[in-house]
mmCIF file of C-alpha atoms in Angstrom:
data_model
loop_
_atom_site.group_PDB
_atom_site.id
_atom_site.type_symbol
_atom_site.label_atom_id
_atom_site.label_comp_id
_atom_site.label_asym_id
_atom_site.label_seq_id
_atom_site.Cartn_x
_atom_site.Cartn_y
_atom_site.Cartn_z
ATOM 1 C CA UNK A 1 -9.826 4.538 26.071
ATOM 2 C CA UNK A 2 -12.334 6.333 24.011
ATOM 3 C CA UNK A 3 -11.654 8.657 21.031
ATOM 4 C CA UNK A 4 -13.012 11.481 23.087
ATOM 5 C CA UNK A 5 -10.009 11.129 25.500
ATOM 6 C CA UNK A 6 -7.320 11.690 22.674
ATOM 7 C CA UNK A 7 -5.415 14.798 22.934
ATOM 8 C CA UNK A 8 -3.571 15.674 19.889
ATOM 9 C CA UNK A 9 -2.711 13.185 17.008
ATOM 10 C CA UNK A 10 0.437 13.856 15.762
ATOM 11 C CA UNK A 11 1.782 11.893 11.876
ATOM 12 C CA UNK A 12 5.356 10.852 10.646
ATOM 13 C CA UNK A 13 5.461 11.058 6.856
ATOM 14 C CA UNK A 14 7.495 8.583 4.863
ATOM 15 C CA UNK A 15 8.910 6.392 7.231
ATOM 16 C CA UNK A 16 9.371 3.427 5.548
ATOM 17 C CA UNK A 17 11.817 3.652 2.155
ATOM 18 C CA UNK A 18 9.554 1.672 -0.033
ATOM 19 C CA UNK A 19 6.485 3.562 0.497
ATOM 20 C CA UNK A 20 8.214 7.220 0.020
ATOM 21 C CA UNK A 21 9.837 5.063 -3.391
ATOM 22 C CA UNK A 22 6.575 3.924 -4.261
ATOM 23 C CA UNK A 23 4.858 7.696 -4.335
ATOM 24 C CA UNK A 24 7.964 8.604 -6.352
ATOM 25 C CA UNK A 25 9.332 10.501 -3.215
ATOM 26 C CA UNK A 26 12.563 11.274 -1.607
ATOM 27 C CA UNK A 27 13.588 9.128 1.377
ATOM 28 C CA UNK A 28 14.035 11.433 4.004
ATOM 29 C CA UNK A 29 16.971 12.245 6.345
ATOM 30 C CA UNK A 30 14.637 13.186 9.217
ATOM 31 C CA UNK A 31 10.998 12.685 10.400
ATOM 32 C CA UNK A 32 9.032 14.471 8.281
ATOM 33 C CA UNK A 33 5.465 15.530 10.988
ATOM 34 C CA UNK A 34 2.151 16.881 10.306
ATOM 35 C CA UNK A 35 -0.926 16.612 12.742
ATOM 36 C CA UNK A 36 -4.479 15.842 11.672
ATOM 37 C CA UNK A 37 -7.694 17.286 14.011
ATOM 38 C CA UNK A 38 -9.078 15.489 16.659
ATOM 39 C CA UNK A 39 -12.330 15.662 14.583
ATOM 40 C CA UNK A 40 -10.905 12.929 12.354
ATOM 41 C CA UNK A 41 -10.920 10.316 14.609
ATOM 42 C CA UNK A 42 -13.062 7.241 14.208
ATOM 43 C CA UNK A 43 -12.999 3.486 15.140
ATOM 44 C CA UNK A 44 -12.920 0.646 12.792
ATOM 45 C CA UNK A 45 -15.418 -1.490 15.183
ATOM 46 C CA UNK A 46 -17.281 -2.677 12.207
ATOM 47 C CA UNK A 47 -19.202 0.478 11.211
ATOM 48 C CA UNK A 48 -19.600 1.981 7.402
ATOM 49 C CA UNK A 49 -17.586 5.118 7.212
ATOM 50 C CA UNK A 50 -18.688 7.691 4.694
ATOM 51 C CA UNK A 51 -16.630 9.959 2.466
ATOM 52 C CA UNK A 52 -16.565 12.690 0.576
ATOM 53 C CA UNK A 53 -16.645 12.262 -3.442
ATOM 54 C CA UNK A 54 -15.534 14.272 -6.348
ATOM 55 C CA UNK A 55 -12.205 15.229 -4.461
ATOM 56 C CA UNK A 56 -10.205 12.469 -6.387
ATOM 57 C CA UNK A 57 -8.940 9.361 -5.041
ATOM 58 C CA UNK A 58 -8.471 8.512 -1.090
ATOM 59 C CA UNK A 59 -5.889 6.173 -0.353
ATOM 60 C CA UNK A 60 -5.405 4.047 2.395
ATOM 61 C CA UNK A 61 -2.337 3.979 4.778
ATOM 62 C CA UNK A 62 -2.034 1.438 7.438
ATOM 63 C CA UNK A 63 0.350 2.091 10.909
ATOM 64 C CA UNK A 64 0.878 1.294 13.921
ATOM 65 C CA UNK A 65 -0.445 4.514 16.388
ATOM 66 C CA UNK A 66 1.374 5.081 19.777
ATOM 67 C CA UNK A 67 -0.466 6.675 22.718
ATOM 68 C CA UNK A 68 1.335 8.458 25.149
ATOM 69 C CA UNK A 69 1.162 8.262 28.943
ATOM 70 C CA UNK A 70 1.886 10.746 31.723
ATOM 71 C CA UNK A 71 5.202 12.459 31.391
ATOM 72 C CA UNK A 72 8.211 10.831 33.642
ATOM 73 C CA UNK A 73 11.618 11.641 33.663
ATOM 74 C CA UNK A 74 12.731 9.709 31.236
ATOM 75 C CA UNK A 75 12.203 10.050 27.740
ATOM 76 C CA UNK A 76 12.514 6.258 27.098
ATOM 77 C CA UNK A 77 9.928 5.240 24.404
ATOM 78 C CA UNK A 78 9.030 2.512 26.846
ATOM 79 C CA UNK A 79 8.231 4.493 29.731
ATOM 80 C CA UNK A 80 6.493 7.389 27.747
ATOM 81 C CA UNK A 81 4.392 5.124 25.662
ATOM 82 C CA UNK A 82 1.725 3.137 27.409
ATOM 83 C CA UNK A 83 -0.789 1.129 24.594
ATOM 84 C CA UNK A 84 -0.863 1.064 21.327
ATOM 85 C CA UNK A 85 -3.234 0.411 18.563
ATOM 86 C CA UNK A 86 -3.553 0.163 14.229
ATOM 87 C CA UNK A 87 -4.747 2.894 12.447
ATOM 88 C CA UNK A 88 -5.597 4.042 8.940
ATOM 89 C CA UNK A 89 -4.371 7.471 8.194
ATOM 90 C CA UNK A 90 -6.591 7.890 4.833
ATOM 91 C CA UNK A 91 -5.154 11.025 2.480
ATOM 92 C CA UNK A 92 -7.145 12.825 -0.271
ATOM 93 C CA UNK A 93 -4.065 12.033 -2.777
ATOM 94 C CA UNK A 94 -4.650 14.184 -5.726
ATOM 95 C CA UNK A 95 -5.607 16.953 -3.227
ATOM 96 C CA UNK A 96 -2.539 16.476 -1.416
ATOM 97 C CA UNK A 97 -0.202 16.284 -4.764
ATOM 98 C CA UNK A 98 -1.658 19.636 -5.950
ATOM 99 C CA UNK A 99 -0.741 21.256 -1.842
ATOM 100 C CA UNK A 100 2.463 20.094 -2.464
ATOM 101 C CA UNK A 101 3.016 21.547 -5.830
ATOM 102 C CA UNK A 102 1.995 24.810 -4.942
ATOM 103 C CA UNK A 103 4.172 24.456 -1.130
ATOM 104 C CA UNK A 104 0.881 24.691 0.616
ATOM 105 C CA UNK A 105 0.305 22.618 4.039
ATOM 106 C CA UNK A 106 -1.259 18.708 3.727
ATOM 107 C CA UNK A 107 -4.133 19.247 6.369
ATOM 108 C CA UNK A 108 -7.232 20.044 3.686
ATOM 109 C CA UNK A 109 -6.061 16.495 1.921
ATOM 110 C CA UNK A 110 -5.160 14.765 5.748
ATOM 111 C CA UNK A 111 -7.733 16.061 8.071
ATOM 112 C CA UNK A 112 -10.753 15.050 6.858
ATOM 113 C CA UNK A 113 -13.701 13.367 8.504
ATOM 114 C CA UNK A 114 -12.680 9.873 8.995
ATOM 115 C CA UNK A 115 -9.482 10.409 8.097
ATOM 116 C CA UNK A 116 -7.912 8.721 11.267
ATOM 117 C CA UNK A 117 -9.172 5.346 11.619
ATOM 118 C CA UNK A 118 -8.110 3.613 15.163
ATOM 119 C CA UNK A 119 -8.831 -0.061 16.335
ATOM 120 C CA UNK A 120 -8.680 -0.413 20.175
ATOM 121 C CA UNK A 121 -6.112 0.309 21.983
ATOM 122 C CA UNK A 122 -3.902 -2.270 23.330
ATOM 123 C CA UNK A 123 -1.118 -2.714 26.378
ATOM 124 C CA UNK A 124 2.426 -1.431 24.853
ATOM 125 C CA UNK A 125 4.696 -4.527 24.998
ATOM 126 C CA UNK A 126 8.283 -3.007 24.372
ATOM 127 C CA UNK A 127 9.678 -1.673 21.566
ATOM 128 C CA UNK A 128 11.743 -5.127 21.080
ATOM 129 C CA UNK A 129 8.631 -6.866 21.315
ATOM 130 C CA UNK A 130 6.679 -5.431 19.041
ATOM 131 C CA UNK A 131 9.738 -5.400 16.217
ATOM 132 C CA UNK A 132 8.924 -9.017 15.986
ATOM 133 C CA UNK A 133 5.294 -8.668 14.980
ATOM 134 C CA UNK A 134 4.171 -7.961 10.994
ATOM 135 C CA UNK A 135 1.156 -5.721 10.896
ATOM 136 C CA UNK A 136 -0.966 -6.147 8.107
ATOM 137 C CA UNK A 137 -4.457 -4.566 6.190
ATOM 138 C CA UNK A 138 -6.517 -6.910 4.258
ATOM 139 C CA UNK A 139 -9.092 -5.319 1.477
ATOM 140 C CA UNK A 140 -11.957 -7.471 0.692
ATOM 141 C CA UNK A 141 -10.215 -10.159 2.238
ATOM 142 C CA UNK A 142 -6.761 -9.773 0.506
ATOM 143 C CA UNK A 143 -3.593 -8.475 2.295
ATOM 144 C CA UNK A 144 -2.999 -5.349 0.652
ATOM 145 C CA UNK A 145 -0.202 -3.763 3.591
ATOM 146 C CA UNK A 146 2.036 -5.573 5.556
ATOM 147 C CA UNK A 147 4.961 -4.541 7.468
ATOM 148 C CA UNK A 148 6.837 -4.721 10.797
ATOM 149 C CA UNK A 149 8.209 -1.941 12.801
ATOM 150 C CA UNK A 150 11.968 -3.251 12.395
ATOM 151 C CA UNK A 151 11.339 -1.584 8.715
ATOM 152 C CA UNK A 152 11.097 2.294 9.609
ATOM 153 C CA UNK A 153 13.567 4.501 8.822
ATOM 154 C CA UNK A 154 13.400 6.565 12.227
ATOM 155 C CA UNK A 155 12.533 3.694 15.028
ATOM 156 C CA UNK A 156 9.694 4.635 18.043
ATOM 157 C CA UNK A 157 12.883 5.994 20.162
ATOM 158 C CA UNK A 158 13.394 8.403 17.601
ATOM 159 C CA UNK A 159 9.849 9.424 16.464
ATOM 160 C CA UNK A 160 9.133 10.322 20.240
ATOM 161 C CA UNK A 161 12.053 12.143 20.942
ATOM 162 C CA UNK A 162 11.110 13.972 17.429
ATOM 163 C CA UNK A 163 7.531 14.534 18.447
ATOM 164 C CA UNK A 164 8.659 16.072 22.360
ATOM 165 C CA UNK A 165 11.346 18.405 20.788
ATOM 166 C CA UNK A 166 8.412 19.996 18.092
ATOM 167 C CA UNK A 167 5.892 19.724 19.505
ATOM 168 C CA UNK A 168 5.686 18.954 23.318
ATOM 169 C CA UNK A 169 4.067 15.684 24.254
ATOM 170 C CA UNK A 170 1.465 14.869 26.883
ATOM 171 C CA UNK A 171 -0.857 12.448 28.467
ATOM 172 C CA UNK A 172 -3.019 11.258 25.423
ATOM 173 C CA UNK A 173 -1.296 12.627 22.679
ATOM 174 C CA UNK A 174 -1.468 9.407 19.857
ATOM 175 C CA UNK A 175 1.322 9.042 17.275
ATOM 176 C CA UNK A 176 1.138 7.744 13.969
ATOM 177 C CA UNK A 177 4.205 6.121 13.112
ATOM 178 C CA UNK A 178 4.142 5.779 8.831
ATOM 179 C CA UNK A 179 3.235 3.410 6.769
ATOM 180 C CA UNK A 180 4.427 0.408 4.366
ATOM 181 C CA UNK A 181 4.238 0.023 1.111
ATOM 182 C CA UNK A 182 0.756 -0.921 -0.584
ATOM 183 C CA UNK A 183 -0.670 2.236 -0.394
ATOM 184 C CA UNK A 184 -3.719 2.588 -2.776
ATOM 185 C CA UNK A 185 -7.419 3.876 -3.064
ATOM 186 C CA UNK A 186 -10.371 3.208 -1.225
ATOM 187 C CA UNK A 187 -13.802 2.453 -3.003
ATOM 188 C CA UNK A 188 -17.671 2.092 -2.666
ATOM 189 C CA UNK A 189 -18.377 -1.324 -0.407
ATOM 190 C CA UNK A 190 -15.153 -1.689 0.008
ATOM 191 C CA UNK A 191 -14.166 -4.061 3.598
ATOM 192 C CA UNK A 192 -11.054 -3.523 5.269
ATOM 193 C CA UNK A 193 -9.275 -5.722 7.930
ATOM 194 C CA UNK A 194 -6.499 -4.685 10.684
ATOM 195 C CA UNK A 195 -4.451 -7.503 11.713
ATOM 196 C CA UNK A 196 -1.074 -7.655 14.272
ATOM 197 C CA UNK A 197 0.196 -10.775 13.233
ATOM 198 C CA UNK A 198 -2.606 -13.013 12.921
ATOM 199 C CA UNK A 199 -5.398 -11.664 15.278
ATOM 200 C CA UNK A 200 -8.017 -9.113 13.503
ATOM 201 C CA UNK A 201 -8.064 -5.597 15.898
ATOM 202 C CA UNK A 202 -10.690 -4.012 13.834
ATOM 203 C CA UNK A 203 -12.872 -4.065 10.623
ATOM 204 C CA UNK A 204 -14.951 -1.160 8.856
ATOM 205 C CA UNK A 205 -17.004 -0.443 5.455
ATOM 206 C CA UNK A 206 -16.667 2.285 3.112
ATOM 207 C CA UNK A 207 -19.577 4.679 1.389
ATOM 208 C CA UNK A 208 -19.621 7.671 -0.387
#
């Protein structure tokens, strides 16, 4: 699947406790969803990625990214979701801090070019499955993120079912699902490294 057939890309915020702790955040009682453009999208296949500077720091955020198949009658996460993949959903933090102070939407500080990194996608294997599996992101060869799915406050069943009753979901839409703890900026030369379990899904470089 190419980037060009994603529909909509739709974000959880804060699902795991120790990353909304580590930010200094509440935990949240419900998904908390945002969406980032379609224009963000690009794949960590071992290309440099440029940035913008002066806008304060970028930080990192690794997760595991859903993709949705054709709509059935059943609302099962493993009959609605059909591959999966890692992803980076970078933020523009001190941007972001100052949207938040003055109650203003996230998008300027989440929608950014580059903003949604995506290795390829891979068959879904079950929500059971993939509870089993740590997901991890290496910087300059040292594991910076690691997590499994059996951490998230609101499980896959739960994000989908969030996700259909906002928004609607259909054939292509991609999920972000949160991210651990480890969060942190991104700098110049910088080499990053998506691994489920122990295999590498994707690699990229970072400029600005």
């Amino acid at each position: 699947m190419s980037i060009q057939d994603i529909q909509n890309i739709f974000c959880i915020g804060r699902n795991y406790a120790q990353h909304a702790k580590e930010l200094g955040n509440e935990i949240p009682k419900s998904p908390i969803l945002f969406t980032k453009p379609t224009g963000a999208l690009t794949l960590a296949d071992g290309q440099t990625l440029t940035y913008p500077s002066g806008q304060g720091e970028i930080h990192h955020e690794l997760e595991i990214v859903l993709k949705v198949g054709k709509k059935t009658d059943s609302q099962s996460v493993n009959d609605r979701v059909v591959e999966m993949a890692l992803g980076i959903d970078l933020t523009l933090r001190d941007l972001q801090s100052e949207l938040k102070k003055k109650g203003h939407p996230w998008e300027r500080a989440k929608g950014f070019r580059h903003s949604a990194i995506l290795t390829p996608f891979w068959s879904f294997p079950g929500m059971e499955a993939i509870e089993q599996t740590s997901f991890s992101l290496q910087k300059n060869g040292e594991t910076i993120q690691e997590g499994t799915s059996s951490e998230m406050l609101f499980n896959f069943q739960r994000v989908i079912d969030e996700c259909e009753q906002a928004f609607g979901l259909s054939e292509g839409d991609i999920i972000y699902t949160g991210t651990p703890e480890g969060v942190g900026p991104i700098a110049q030369d910088d080499f990053f490294s998506l691994y489920w379990g122990k295999e590498e899904k994707g690699r990229f470089y970072v400029s600005f």
